[in-house]
PDB file of C-alpha atoms in Angstrom:
ATOM      1  CA  MET A 878     -11.258  12.480 -24.173  1.00 60.00           C
ATOM      2  CA  ILE A 879      -7.706  13.353 -23.141  1.00 67.00           C
ATOM      3  CA  LYS A 880      -8.919  14.856 -19.860  1.00 71.00           C
ATOM      4  CA  ILE A 881     -10.487  11.568 -18.793  1.00 73.00           C
ATOM      5  CA  LEU A 882      -7.224   9.665 -19.372  1.00 68.00           C
ATOM      6  CA  PHE A 883      -5.360  11.901 -16.959  1.00 69.00           C
ATOM      7  CA  HIS A 884      -8.058  12.006 -14.292  1.00 75.00           C
ATOM      8  CA  PRO A 885      -6.768  10.512 -11.005  1.00 75.00           C
ATOM      9  CA  LYS A 886      -9.671   8.064 -10.720  1.00 83.00           C
ATOM     10  CA  THR A 887      -8.992   6.701 -14.211  1.00 84.00           C
ATOM     11  CA  THR A 888      -5.409   5.776 -13.382  1.00 83.00           C
ATOM     12  CA  VAL A 889      -6.530   4.085 -10.163  1.00 88.00           C
ATOM     13  CA  PHE A 890      -9.190   2.152 -12.097  1.00 90.00           C
ATOM     14  CA  VAL A 891      -6.656   1.021 -14.719  1.00 88.00           C
ATOM     15  CA  THR A 892      -4.234  -0.090 -12.007  1.00 89.00           C
ATOM     16  CA  VAL A 893      -6.940  -2.085 -10.222  1.00 93.00           C
ATOM     17  CA  LEU A 894      -7.873  -3.724 -13.532  1.00 91.00           C
ATOM     18  CA  ALA A 895      -4.228  -4.692 -14.057  1.00 91.00           C
ATOM     19  CA  TRP A 896      -4.143  -6.357 -10.620  1.00 94.00           C
ATOM     20  CA  LEU A 897      -7.397  -8.206 -11.305  1.00 93.00           C
ATOM     21  CA  ALA A 898      -6.215  -9.388 -14.722  1.00 91.00           C
ATOM     22  CA  ALA A 899      -2.972 -10.686 -13.203  1.00 91.00           C
ATOM     23  CA  MET A 900      -4.868 -12.525 -10.455  1.00 93.00           C
ATOM     24  CA  ILE A 901      -7.095 -14.207 -13.015  1.00 91.00           C
ATOM     25  CA  VAL A 902      -4.348 -15.181 -15.465  1.00 89.00           C
ATOM     26  CA  VAL A 903      -1.760 -16.351 -12.920  1.00 89.00           C
ATOM     27  CA  TRP A 904      -3.464 -19.712 -12.386  1.00 89.00           C
ATOM     28  CA  SER A 905      -3.492 -20.599 -16.085  1.00 88.00           C
ATOM     29  CA  ALA A 906      -0.054 -19.198 -16.929  1.00 86.00           C
ATOM     30  CA  PRO A 907       2.999 -21.450 -17.272  1.00 85.00           C
ATOM     31  CA  LEU A 908       5.598 -21.437 -14.486  1.00 88.00           C
ATOM     32  CA  GLU A 909       7.978 -19.422 -16.679  1.00 86.00           C
ATOM     33  CA  ILE A 910       6.920 -16.708 -19.135  1.00 84.00           C
ATOM     34  CA  PRO A 911       9.197 -15.869 -22.084  1.00 84.00           C
ATOM     35  CA  VAL A 912      10.128 -12.189 -22.201  1.00 79.00           C
ATOM     36  CA  HIS A 913      12.813 -12.081 -24.897  1.00 80.00           C
ATOM     37  CA  PHE A 914      13.059 -13.817 -28.234  1.00 81.00           C
ATOM     38  CA  MET A 915      16.048 -14.289 -30.528  1.00 84.00           C
ATOM     39  CA  ASN A 916      15.542 -15.775 -33.999  1.00 85.00           C
ATOM     40  CA  GLY A 917      12.053 -16.888 -33.065  1.00 82.00           C
ATOM     41  CA  GLN A 918      13.212 -18.795 -29.972  1.00 84.00           C
ATOM     42  CA  ALA A 919      12.608 -17.672 -26.411  1.00 81.00           C
ATOM     43  CA  ASP A 920      15.920 -17.112 -24.651  1.00 83.00           C
ATOM     44  CA  ARG A 921      14.916 -15.236 -21.471  1.00 84.00           C
ATOM     45  CA  PHE A 922      12.206 -16.152 -19.020  1.00 86.00           C
ATOM     46  CA  VAL A 923      10.688 -14.766 -15.816  1.00 85.00           C
ATOM     47  CA  SER A 924       8.617 -16.534 -13.210  1.00 88.00           C
ATOM     48  CA  ARG A 925       4.891 -16.185 -13.641  1.00 87.00           C
ATOM     49  CA  TRP A 926       4.603 -14.301 -10.351  1.00 90.00           C
ATOM     50  CA  GLY A 927       7.220 -11.715 -11.240  1.00 87.00           C
ATOM     51  CA  GLY A 928       6.077 -11.413 -14.810  1.00 86.00           C
ATOM     52  CA  LEU A 929       2.399 -10.989 -14.093  1.00 88.00           C
ATOM     53  CA  PHE A 930       2.555  -8.942 -10.903  1.00 91.00           C
ATOM     54  CA  GLY A 931       5.641  -6.838 -11.628  1.00 88.00           C
ATOM     55  CA  PHE A 932       3.918  -4.221 -13.778  1.00 87.00           C
ATOM     56  CA  PRO A 933       0.878  -3.785 -11.494  1.00 90.00           C
ATOM     57  CA  ALA A 934       3.236  -3.402  -8.514  1.00 90.00           C
ATOM     58  CA  LEU A 935       5.214  -0.728 -10.339  1.00 87.00           C
ATOM     59  CA  MET A 936       1.981   0.980 -11.369  1.00 85.00           C
ATOM     60  CA  THR A 937       0.894   1.048  -7.710  1.00 87.00           C
ATOM     61  CA  VAL A 938       4.180   2.654  -6.672  1.00 85.00           C
ATOM     62  CA  LEU A 939       3.756   5.233  -9.418  1.00 82.00           C
ATOM     63  CA  LEU A 940       0.233   5.971  -8.216  1.00 83.00           C
ATOM     64  CA  ILE A 941       1.617   6.707  -4.771  1.00 80.00           C
ATOM     65  CA  ILE A 942       4.229   9.148  -6.076  1.00 80.00           C
ATOM     66  CA  ARG A 943       2.083  10.728  -8.789  1.00 74.00           C
ATOM     67  CA  ASN A 944       1.268  13.621  -6.501  1.00 67.00           C
ATOM     68  CA  TRP A 945       4.855  14.833  -6.926  1.00 70.00           C
ATOM     69  CA  LEU A 946       5.303  14.094 -10.634  1.00 69.00           C
ATOM     70  CA  ASP A 947       2.696  14.823 -13.280  1.00 66.00           C
ATOM     71  CA  THR A 948       4.458  12.802 -15.987  1.00 70.00           C
ATOM     72  CA  VAL A 949       4.000   9.572 -14.008  1.00 73.00           C
ATOM     73  CA  VAL A 950       0.490   9.157 -15.411  1.00 72.00           C
ATOM     74  CA  ARG A 951       1.878   8.636 -18.913  1.00 75.00           C
ATOM     75  CA  LEU A 952       4.242   6.000 -17.585  1.00 80.00           C
ATOM     76  CA  ILE A 953       1.333   4.170 -15.959  1.00 80.00           C
ATOM     77  CA  TYR A 954      -0.350   3.841 -19.362  1.00 81.00           C
ATOM     78  CA  VAL A 955       2.882   2.575 -20.929  1.00 83.00           C
ATOM     79  CA  LEU A 956       3.080  -0.048 -18.188  1.00 84.00           C
ATOM     80  CA  VAL A 957      -0.531  -1.029 -18.853  1.00 84.00           C
ATOM     81  CA  LEU A 958       0.355  -1.731 -22.478  1.00 84.00           C
ATOM     82  CA  LEU A 959       3.382  -3.784 -21.431  1.00 85.00           C
ATOM     83  CA  HIS A 960       1.238  -5.654 -18.912  1.00 84.00           C
ATOM     84  CA  ILE A 961      -1.315  -6.506 -21.608  1.00 85.00           C
ATOM     85  CA  CYS A 962       1.521  -7.907 -23.741  1.00 84.00           C
ATOM     86  CA  MET A 963       2.766  -9.969 -20.785  1.00 81.00           C
ATOM     87  CA  LEU A 964      -0.731 -11.349 -20.189  1.00 83.00           C
ATOM     88  CA  CYS A 965      -1.047 -12.339 -23.846  1.00 83.00           C
ATOM     89  CA  ILE A 966       2.322 -14.071 -23.826  1.00 79.00           C
ATOM     90  CA  ALA A 967       1.403 -15.907 -20.629  1.00 80.00           C
ATOM     91  CA  LEU A 968      -1.778 -17.245 -22.187  1.00 79.00           C
ATOM     92  CA  MET A 969      -0.128 -18.464 -25.397  1.00 75.00           C
TER      93      MET A 969
END
């Protein structure tokens, strides 16, 4: 199971899924997405374009440089989790 997570095709597939999810959600997301909350109130926002496409863009850059760094694959999965959270917040 662990071997499949670190296979190069798996990380490319996950990155493509992140791009597709962002392209689908961007049209139903609000213009600003809250990214930080203090006492239950949102106090920091990002634009929907930056918030939804920022993580997939970073994942793509990491895919390009993964040939030089083996630990980049773990970072791609962390970004996928953050991207899922951003998508959920955008749809709320």
